Short mmCIF file of C-alpha atoms in Angstrom, two decimals:
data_model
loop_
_atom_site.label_atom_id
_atom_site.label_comp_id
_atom_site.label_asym_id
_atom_site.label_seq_id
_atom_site.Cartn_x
_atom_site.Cartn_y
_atom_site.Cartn_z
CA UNK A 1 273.83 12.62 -155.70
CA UNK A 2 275.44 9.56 -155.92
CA UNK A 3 278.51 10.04 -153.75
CA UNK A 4 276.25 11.27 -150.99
CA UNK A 5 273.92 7.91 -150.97
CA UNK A 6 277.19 6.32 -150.47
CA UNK A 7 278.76 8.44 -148.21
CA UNK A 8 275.32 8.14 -146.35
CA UNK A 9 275.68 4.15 -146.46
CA UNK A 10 279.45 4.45 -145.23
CA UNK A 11 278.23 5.77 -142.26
CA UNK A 12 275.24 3.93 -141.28
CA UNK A 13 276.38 0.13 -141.74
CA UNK A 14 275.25 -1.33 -138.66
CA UNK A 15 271.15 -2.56 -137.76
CA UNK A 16 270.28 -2.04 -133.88
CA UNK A 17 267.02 -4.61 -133.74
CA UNK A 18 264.79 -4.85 -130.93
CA UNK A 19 263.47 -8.09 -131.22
CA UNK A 20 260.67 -10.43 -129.98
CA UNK A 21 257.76 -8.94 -131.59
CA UNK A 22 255.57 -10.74 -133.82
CA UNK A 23 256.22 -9.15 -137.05
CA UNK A 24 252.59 -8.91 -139.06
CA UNK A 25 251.13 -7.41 -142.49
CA UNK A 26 251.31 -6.89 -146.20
CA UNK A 27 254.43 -6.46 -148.35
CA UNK A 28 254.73 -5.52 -151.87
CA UNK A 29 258.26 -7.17 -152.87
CA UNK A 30 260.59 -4.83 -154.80
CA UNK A 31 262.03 -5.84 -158.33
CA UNK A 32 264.37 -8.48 -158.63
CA UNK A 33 268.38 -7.09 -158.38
CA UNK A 34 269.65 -10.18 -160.33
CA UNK A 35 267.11 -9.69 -163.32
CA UNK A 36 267.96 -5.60 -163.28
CA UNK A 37 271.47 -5.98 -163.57
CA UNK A 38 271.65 -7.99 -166.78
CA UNK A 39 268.60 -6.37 -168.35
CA UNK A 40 269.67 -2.85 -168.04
CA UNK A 41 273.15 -4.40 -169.39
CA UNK A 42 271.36 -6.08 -172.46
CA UNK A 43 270.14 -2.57 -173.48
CA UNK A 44 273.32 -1.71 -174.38
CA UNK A 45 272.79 -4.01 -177.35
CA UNK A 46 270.55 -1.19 -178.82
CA UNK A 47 270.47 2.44 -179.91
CA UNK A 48 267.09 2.64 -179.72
CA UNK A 49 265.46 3.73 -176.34
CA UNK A 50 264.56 0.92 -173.86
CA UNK A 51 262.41 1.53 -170.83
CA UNK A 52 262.36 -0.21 -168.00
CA UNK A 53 259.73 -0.72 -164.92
CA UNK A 54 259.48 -2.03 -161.53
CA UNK A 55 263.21 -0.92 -161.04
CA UNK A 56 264.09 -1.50 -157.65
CA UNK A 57 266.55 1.53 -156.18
CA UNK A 58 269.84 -0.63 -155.02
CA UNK A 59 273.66 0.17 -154.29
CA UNK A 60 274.67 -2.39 -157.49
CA UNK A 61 272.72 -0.44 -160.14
CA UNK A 62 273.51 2.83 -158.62
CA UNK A 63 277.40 1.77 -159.69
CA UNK A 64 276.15 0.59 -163.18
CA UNK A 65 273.86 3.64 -163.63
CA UNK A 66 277.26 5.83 -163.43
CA UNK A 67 279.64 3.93 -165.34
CA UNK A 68 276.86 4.12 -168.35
CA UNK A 69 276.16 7.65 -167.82
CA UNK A 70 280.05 8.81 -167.59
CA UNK A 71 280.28 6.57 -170.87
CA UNK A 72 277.63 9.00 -172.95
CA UNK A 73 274.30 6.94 -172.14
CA UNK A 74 271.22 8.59 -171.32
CA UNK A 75 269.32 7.50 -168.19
CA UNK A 76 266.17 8.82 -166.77
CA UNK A 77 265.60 6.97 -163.27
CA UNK A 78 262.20 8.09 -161.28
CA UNK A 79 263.32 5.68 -158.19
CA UNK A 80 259.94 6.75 -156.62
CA UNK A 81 258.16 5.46 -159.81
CA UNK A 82 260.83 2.56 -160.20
CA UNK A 83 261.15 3.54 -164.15
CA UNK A 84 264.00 4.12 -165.94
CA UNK A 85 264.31 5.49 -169.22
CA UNK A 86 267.79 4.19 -170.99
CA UNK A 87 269.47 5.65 -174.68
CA UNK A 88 272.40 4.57 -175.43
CA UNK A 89 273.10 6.21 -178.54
CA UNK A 90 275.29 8.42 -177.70
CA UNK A 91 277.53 6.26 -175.84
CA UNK A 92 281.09 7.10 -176.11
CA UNK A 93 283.39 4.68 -178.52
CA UNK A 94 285.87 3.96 -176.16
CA UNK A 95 285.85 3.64 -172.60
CA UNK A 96 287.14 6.04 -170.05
CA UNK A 97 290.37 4.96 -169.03
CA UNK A 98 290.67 1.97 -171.57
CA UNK A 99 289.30 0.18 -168.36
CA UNK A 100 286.21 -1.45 -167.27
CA UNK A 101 285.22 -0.55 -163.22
CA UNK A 102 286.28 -3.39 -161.19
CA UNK A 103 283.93 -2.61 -158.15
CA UNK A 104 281.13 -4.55 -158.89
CA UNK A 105 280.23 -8.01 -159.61
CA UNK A 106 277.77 -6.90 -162.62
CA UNK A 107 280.73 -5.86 -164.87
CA UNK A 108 281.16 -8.73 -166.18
CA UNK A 109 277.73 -8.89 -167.78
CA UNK A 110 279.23 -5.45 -169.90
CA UNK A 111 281.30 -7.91 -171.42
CA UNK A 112 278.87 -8.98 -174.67
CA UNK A 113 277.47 -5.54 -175.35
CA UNK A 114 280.62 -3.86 -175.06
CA UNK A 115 282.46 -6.24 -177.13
CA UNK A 116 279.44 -5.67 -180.14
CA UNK A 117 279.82 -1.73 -179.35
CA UNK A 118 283.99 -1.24 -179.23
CA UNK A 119 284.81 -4.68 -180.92
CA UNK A 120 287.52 -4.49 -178.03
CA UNK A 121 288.23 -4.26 -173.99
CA UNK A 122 290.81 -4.67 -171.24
CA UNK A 123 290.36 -6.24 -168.09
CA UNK A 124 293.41 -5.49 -165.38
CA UNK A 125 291.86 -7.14 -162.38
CA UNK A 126 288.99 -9.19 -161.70
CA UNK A 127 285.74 -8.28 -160.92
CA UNK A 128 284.57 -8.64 -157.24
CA UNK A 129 280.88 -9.22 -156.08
CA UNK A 130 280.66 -10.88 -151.89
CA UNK A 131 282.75 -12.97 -149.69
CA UNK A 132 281.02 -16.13 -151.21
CA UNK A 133 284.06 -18.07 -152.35
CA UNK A 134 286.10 -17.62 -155.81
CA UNK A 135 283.83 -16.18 -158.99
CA UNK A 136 285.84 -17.32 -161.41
CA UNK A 137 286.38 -15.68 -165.23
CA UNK A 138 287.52 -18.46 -167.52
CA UNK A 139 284.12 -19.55 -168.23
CA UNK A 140 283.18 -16.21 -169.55
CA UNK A 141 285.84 -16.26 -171.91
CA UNK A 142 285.41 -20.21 -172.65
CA UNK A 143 281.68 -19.16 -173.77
CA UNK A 144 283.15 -15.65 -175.48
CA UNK A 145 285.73 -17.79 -177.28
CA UNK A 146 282.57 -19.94 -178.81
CA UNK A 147 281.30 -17.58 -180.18
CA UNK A 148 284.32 -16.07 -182.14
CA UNK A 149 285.71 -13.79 -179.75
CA UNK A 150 289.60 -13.77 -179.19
CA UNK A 151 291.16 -13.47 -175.65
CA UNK A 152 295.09 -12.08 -175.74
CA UNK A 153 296.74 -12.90 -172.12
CA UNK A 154 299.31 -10.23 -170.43
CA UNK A 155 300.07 -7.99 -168.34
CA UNK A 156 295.63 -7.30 -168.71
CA UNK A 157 293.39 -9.70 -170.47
CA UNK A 158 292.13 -8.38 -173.65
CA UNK A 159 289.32 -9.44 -175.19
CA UNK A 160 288.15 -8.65 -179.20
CA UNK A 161 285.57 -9.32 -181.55
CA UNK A 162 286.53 -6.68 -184.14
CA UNK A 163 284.07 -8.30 -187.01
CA UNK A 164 281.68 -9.19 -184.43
CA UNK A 165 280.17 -12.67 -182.66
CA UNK A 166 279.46 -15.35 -184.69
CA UNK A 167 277.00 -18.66 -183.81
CA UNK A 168 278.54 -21.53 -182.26
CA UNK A 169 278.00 -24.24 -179.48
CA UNK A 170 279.38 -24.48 -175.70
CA UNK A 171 278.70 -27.21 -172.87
CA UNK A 172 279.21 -25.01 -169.54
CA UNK A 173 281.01 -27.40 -167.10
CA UNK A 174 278.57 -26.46 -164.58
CA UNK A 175 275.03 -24.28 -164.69
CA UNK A 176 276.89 -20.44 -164.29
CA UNK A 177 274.12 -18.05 -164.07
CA UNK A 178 276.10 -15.08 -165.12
CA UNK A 179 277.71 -16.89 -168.12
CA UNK A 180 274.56 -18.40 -169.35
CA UNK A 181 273.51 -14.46 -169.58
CA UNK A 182 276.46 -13.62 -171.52
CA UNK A 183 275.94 -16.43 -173.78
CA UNK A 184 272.29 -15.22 -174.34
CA UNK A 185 273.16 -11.35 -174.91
CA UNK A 186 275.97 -12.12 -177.46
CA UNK A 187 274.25 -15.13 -178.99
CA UNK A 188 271.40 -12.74 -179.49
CA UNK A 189 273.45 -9.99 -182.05
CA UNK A 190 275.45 -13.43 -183.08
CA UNK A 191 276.34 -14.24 -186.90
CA UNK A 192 274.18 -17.54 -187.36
CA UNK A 193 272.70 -19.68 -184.58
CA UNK A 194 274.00 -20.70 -181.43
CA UNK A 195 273.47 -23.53 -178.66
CA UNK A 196 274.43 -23.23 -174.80
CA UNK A 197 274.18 -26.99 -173.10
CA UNK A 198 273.70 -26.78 -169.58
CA UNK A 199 272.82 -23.60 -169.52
CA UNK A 200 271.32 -21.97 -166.03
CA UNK A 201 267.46 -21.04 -165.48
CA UNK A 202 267.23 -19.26 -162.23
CA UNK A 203 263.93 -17.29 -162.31
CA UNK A 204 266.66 -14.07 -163.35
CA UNK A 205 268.34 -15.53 -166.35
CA UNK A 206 264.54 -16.53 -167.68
CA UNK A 207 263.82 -12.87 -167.19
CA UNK A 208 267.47 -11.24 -169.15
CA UNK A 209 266.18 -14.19 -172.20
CA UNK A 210 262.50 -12.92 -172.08
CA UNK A 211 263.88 -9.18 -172.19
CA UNK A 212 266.00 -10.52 -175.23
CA UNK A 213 263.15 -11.18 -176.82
CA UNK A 214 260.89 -7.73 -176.37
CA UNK A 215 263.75 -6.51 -178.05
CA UNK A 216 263.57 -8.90 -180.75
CA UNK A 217 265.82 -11.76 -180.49
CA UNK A 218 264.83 -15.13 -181.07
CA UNK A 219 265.53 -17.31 -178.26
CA UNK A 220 264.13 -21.31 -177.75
CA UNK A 221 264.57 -23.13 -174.46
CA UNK A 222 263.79 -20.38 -172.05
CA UNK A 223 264.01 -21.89 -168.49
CA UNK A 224 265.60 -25.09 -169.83
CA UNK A 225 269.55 -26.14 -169.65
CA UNK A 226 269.68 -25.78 -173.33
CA UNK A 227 269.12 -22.81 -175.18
CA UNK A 228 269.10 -22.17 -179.11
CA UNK A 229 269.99 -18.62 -180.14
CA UNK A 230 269.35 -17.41 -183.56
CA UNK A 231 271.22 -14.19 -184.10
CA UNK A 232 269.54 -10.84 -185.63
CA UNK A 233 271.35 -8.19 -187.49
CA UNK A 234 270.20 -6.00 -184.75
CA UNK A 235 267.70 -5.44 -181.53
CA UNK A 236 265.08 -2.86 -180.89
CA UNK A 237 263.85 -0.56 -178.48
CA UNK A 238 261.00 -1.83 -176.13
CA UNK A 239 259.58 -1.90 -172.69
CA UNK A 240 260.61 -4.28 -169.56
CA UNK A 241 259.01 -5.04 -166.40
CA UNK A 242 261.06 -6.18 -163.58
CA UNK A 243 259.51 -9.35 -162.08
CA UNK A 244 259.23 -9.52 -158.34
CA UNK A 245 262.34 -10.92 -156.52
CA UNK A 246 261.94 -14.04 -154.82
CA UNK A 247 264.52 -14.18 -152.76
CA UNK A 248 262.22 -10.70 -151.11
CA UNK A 249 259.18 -13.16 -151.01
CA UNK A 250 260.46 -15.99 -149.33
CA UNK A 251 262.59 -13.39 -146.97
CA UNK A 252 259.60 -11.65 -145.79
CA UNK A 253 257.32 -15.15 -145.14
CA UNK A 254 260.59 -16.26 -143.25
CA UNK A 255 260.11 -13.12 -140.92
CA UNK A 256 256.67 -13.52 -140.22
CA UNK A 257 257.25 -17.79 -139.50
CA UNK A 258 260.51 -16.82 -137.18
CA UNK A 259 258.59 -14.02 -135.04
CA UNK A 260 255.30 -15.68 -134.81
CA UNK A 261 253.49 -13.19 -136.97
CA UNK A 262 251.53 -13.33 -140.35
CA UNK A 263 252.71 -11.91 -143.37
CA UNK A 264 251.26 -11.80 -146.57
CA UNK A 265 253.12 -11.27 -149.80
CA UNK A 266 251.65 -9.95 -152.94
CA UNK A 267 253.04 -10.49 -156.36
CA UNK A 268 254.88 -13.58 -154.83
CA UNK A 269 255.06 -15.19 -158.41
CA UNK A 270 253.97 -18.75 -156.96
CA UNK A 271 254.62 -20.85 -160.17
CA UNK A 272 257.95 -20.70 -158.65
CA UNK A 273 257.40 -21.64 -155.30
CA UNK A 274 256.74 -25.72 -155.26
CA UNK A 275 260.25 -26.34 -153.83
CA UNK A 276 260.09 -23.33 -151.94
CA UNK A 277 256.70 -24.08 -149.96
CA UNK A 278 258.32 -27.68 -149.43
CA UNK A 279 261.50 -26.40 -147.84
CA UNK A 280 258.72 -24.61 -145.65
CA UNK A 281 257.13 -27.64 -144.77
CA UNK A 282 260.09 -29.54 -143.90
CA UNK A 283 260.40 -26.65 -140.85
CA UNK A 284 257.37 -26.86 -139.50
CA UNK A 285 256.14 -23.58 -141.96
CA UNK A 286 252.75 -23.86 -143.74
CA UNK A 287 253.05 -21.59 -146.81
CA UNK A 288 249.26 -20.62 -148.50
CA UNK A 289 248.81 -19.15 -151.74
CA UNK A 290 245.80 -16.95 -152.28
CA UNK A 291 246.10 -15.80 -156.40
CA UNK A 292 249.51 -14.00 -156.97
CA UNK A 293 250.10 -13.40 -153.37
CA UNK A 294 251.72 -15.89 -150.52
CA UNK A 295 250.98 -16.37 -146.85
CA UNK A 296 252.10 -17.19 -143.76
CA UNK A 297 249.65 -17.29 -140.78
CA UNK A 298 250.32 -16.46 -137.67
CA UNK A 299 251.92 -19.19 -134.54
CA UNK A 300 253.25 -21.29 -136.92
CA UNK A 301 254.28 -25.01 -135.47
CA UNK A 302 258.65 -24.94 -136.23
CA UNK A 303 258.49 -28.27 -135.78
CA UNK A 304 260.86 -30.26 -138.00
CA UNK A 305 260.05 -33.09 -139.53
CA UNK A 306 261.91 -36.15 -139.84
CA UNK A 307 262.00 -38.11 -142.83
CA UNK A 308 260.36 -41.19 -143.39
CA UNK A 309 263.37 -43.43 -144.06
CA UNK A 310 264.89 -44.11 -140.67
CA UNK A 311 267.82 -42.99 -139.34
CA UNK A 312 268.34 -39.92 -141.52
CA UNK A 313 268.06 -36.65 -141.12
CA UNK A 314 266.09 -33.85 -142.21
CA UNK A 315 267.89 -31.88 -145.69
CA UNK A 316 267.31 -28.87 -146.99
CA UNK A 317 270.11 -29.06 -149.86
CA UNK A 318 270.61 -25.93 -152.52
CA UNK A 319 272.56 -26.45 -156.11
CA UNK A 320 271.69 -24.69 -159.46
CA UNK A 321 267.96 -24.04 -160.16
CA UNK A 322 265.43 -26.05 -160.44
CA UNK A 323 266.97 -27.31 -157.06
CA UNK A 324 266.32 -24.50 -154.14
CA UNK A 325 268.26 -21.89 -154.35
CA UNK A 326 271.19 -21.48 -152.75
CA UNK A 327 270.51 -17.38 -152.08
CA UNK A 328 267.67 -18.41 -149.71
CA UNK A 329 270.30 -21.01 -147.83
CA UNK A 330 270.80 -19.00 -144.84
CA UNK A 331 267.36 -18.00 -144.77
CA UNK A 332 266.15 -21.21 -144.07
CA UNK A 333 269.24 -21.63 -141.42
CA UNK A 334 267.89 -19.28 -139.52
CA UNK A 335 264.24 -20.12 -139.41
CA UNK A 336 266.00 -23.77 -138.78
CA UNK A 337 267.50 -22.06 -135.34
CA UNK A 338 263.61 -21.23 -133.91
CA UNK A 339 262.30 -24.77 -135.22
CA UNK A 340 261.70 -28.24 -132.61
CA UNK A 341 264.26 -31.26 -134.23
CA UNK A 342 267.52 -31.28 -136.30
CA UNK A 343 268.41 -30.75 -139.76
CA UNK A 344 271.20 -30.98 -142.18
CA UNK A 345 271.68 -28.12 -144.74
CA UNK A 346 274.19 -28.93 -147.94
CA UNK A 347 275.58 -25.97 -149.73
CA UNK A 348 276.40 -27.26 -153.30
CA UNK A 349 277.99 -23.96 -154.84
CA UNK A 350 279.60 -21.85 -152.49
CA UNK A 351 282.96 -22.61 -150.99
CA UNK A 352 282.36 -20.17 -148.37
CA UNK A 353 278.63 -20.46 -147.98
CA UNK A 354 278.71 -21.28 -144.09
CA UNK A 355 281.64 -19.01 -143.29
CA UNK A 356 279.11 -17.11 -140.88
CA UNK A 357 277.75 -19.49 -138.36
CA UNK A 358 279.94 -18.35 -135.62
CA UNK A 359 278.21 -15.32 -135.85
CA UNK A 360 274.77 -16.97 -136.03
CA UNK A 361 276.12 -19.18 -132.65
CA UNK A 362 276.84 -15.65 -130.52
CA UNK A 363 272.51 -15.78 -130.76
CA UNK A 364 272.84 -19.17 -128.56
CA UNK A 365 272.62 -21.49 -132.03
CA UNK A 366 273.97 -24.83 -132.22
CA UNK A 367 275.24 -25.44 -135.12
CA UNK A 368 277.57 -28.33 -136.37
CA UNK A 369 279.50 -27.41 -139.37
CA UNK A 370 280.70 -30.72 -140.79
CA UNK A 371 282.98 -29.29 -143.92
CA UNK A 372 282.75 -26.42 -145.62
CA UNK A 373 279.09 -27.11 -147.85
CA UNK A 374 277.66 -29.07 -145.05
CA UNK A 375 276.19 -28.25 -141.78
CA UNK A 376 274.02 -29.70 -139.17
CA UNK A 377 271.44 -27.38 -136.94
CA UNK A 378 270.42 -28.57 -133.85
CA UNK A 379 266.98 -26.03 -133.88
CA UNK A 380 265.00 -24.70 -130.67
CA UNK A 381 267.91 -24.41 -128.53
CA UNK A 382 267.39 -20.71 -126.22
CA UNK A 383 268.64 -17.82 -127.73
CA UNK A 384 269.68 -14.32 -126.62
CA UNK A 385 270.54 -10.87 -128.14
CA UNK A 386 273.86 -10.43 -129.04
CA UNK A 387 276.36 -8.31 -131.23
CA UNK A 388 277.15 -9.84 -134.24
CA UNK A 389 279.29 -9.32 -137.32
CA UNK A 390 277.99 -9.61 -140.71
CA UNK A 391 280.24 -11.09 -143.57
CA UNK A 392 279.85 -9.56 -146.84
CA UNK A 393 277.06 -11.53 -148.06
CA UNK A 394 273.95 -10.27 -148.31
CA UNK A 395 271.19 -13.42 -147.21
CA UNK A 396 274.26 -14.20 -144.46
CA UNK A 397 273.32 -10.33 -143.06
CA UNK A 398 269.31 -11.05 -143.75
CA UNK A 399 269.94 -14.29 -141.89
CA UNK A 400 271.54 -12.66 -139.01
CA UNK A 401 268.49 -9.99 -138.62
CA UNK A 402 266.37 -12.05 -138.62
CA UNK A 403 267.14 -14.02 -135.92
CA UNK A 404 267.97 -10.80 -134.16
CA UNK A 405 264.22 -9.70 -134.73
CA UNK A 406 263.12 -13.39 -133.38
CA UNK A 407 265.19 -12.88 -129.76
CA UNK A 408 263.63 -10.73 -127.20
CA UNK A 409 265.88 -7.74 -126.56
CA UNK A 410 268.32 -5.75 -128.21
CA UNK A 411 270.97 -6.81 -131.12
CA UNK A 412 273.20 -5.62 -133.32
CA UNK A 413 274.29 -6.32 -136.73
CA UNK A 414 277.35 -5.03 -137.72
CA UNK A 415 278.01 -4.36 -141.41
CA UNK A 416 274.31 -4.87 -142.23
CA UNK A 417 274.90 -2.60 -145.13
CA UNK A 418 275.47 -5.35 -147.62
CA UNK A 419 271.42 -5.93 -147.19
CA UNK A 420 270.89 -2.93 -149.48
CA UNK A 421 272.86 -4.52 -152.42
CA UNK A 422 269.24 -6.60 -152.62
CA UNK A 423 266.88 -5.05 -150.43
CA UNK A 424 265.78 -1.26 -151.46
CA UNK A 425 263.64 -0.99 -148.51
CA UNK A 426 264.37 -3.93 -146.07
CA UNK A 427 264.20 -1.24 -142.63
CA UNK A 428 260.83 0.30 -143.94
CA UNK A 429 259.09 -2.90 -145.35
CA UNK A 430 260.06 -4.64 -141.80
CA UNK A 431 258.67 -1.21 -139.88
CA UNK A 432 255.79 -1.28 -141.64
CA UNK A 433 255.68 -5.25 -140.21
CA UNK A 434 255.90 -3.58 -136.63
CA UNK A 435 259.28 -3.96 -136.39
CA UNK A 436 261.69 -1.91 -134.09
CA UNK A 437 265.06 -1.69 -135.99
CA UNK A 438 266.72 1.17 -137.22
CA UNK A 439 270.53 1.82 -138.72
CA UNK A 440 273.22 3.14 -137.01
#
């Protein structure tokens, strides 16, 4: 089954929108992909059966789903449900081919469990995830090493903790989302107690620590920088809910502000959105929350503001959470493109993070790219259908449809496949919006 959803997705890559109608109605976001990965990686950490809910049906955990079952696991996945029933115990003790798969960004969140399962792996390549910029792996093994694992260098890295991890303390040079998780899942089955400074708290990671914990590890500092792990001799089964992604939420609200429409948003998770409604704001975007669900009315003003100090401009700037979120970046870009005034977006993480806006410019934009984390938009300039060519980042393709479904006419977005790395139903959810897009 899975070689023909990929086969399928081989051949269907690019998104033919018809755009310029107001795109209106309710959404239900799907499960957040950067809490799923980590979470259905922490359950190998157990023998004991784990189940999981609100799983949302992606190309990533397809590729992890595999690798687990070809290694002995047990998984039960109703995707129409979005449940998924994981064993482990009869995972196999040693890997198929000595090697971890190198196709996916999520392998190196195997690294803790399989280290506490095998007490040894090899890595001959590193892993890859988008087109981003470099993902370095030294500070996985900087945070392994603190925690008593050893790392032999050679022709493949080898990595061992034979008698197990033991408690220790690490000061990340800078907030790593993935290598705060791996500090939390090997903390967690860790000899003694352990303390990560500067530790990330995206939204995700709080999610992996708070699925830690239903399976009973004992974890202080959730959504802080610094976390205190006290190791347990061993975790337990339990049951997970996915929270909402809300990188879905604000991509959705985005849609209806850039086509003129109204969208509402339940389960939008709002005690996350402060910064978020604010970036809003600062585009002319009024965002209302009504309970768990967020809004955006209809003929919304895309007027930028300026700021109050003279002689500045606009800034919508994205670095480690709590600041915005870098993911939603290009987002905001292109809502920027529709929206009276000029801004300046700054791109803290990503080397590579405005690689795209020639692509975005074939719409009409005007765009300014001053280095490589720093651009300026010049918004409201007339734009036009056009063919354009997605990189392989997966907001960068969202980006690009959306302006696509903003412009009166017909576009195309070539290698829009990447969007269902995040996005389990991105064509049906915007259908159901009145869209007309469809893949090709």
């Amino acid at each position: 089954m899975l070689h023909g959803r990929l086969f399928f997705a081989l051949f269907m890559s690019d998104l033919i929108v018809n755009g310029g109608k107001p795109l209106s109605g309710t959404i239900i976001p799907s499960g957040n992909k950067n809490s799923i990965l980590p979470i259905l990686c922490a359950t190998l950490l157990t023998d004991e059966p784990v189940t999981i809910e609100n799983v949302p049906d992606i190309t990533d955990l397809d590729k992890l789903v595999a690798f687990l079952r070809a290694q002995g696991s047990r998984i039960d996945w109703d995707r129409g449900a979005g449940v998924m029933r994981v064993d482990h115990s009869g995972f196999r003790r040693a890997l198929l081919d000595d090697e971890l798969p190198q196709d996916m960004r999520s392998t190196v969140l195997l690294y803790p469990a399989l280290l506490h399962r095998l007490g040894r792996i090899t890595i001959r390549s590193n892993a890859k995830g988008c087109s981003l910029g470099v993902r370095e792996i030294d500070p996985h093994l900087e945070v392994l090493r603190a925690l008593g694992a050893e790392v032999e260098e050679g022709e493949a890295l080898a990595i061992a903790a034979p008698s197990g991890f033991r408690g220790g303390r690490h000061w990340l040079d800078y907030m790593s989302v993935t290598v705060t998780e791996n500090f939390a899942m090997a903390a967690a089955v860790a000899t003694g107690s352990s303390t990560l400074m500067n530790a990330a708290s995206e939204p995700h990671v709080q999610d992996l620590c708070a699925a830690l914990v239903a399976m009973g590890a004992k974890i202080e500092g959730i959504g802080t920088s610094r976390l205190v792990v006290t190791g347990v001799p061993r975790l337990h089964g339990a049951t997970i809910a996915i929270n909402t992604d809300y990188h879905e939420v604000v991509t959705f609200l985005a849609l209806g502000a850039i086509t003129g429409g109204s969208v509402r948003v339940e389960r939008s998770l709002p005690h996350h959105f402060d910064l978020i409604t604010r970036a809003f704001q600062k585009l002319g975007v009024e965002i209302r929350h009504e309970g768990d669900a967020a809004v955006v009315g209809p003929r919304q003003r895309l007027k930028i503001e300026a700021p109050l100090t003279p002689n500045l401009l606009a800034k919508i700037e994205a670095a480690p959470w709590p600041y915005f979120s870098v993911d939603l970046l290009p987002v905001m870009i292109a809502l920027s493109t529709r929206a009276e005034g000029t801004i300046h977006f700054w791109n803290k993480v990503y080397e590579n993070g405005f690689s795209w806006m020639p692509e975005l410019a074939k719409f009409g934009a005007h765009i300014l790219v001053s280095d490589p984390h720093r651009i300026v938009v010049f918004g409201n300039r007339p734009l036009h259908p056009a063919v354009v060519d997605s990189p392989y980042v997966i907001r960068a393709a969202v980006a690009l449809t959306m302006v696509a479904a903003s412009v009166q006419g017909k576009s195309v977005v070539r290698n829009a496949e990447i969007i269902k790395r995040a996005h389990p139903r991105f064509v049906e959810n915007l259908r159901s919006l009145g869209a007309d897009l469809k893949w090709k």
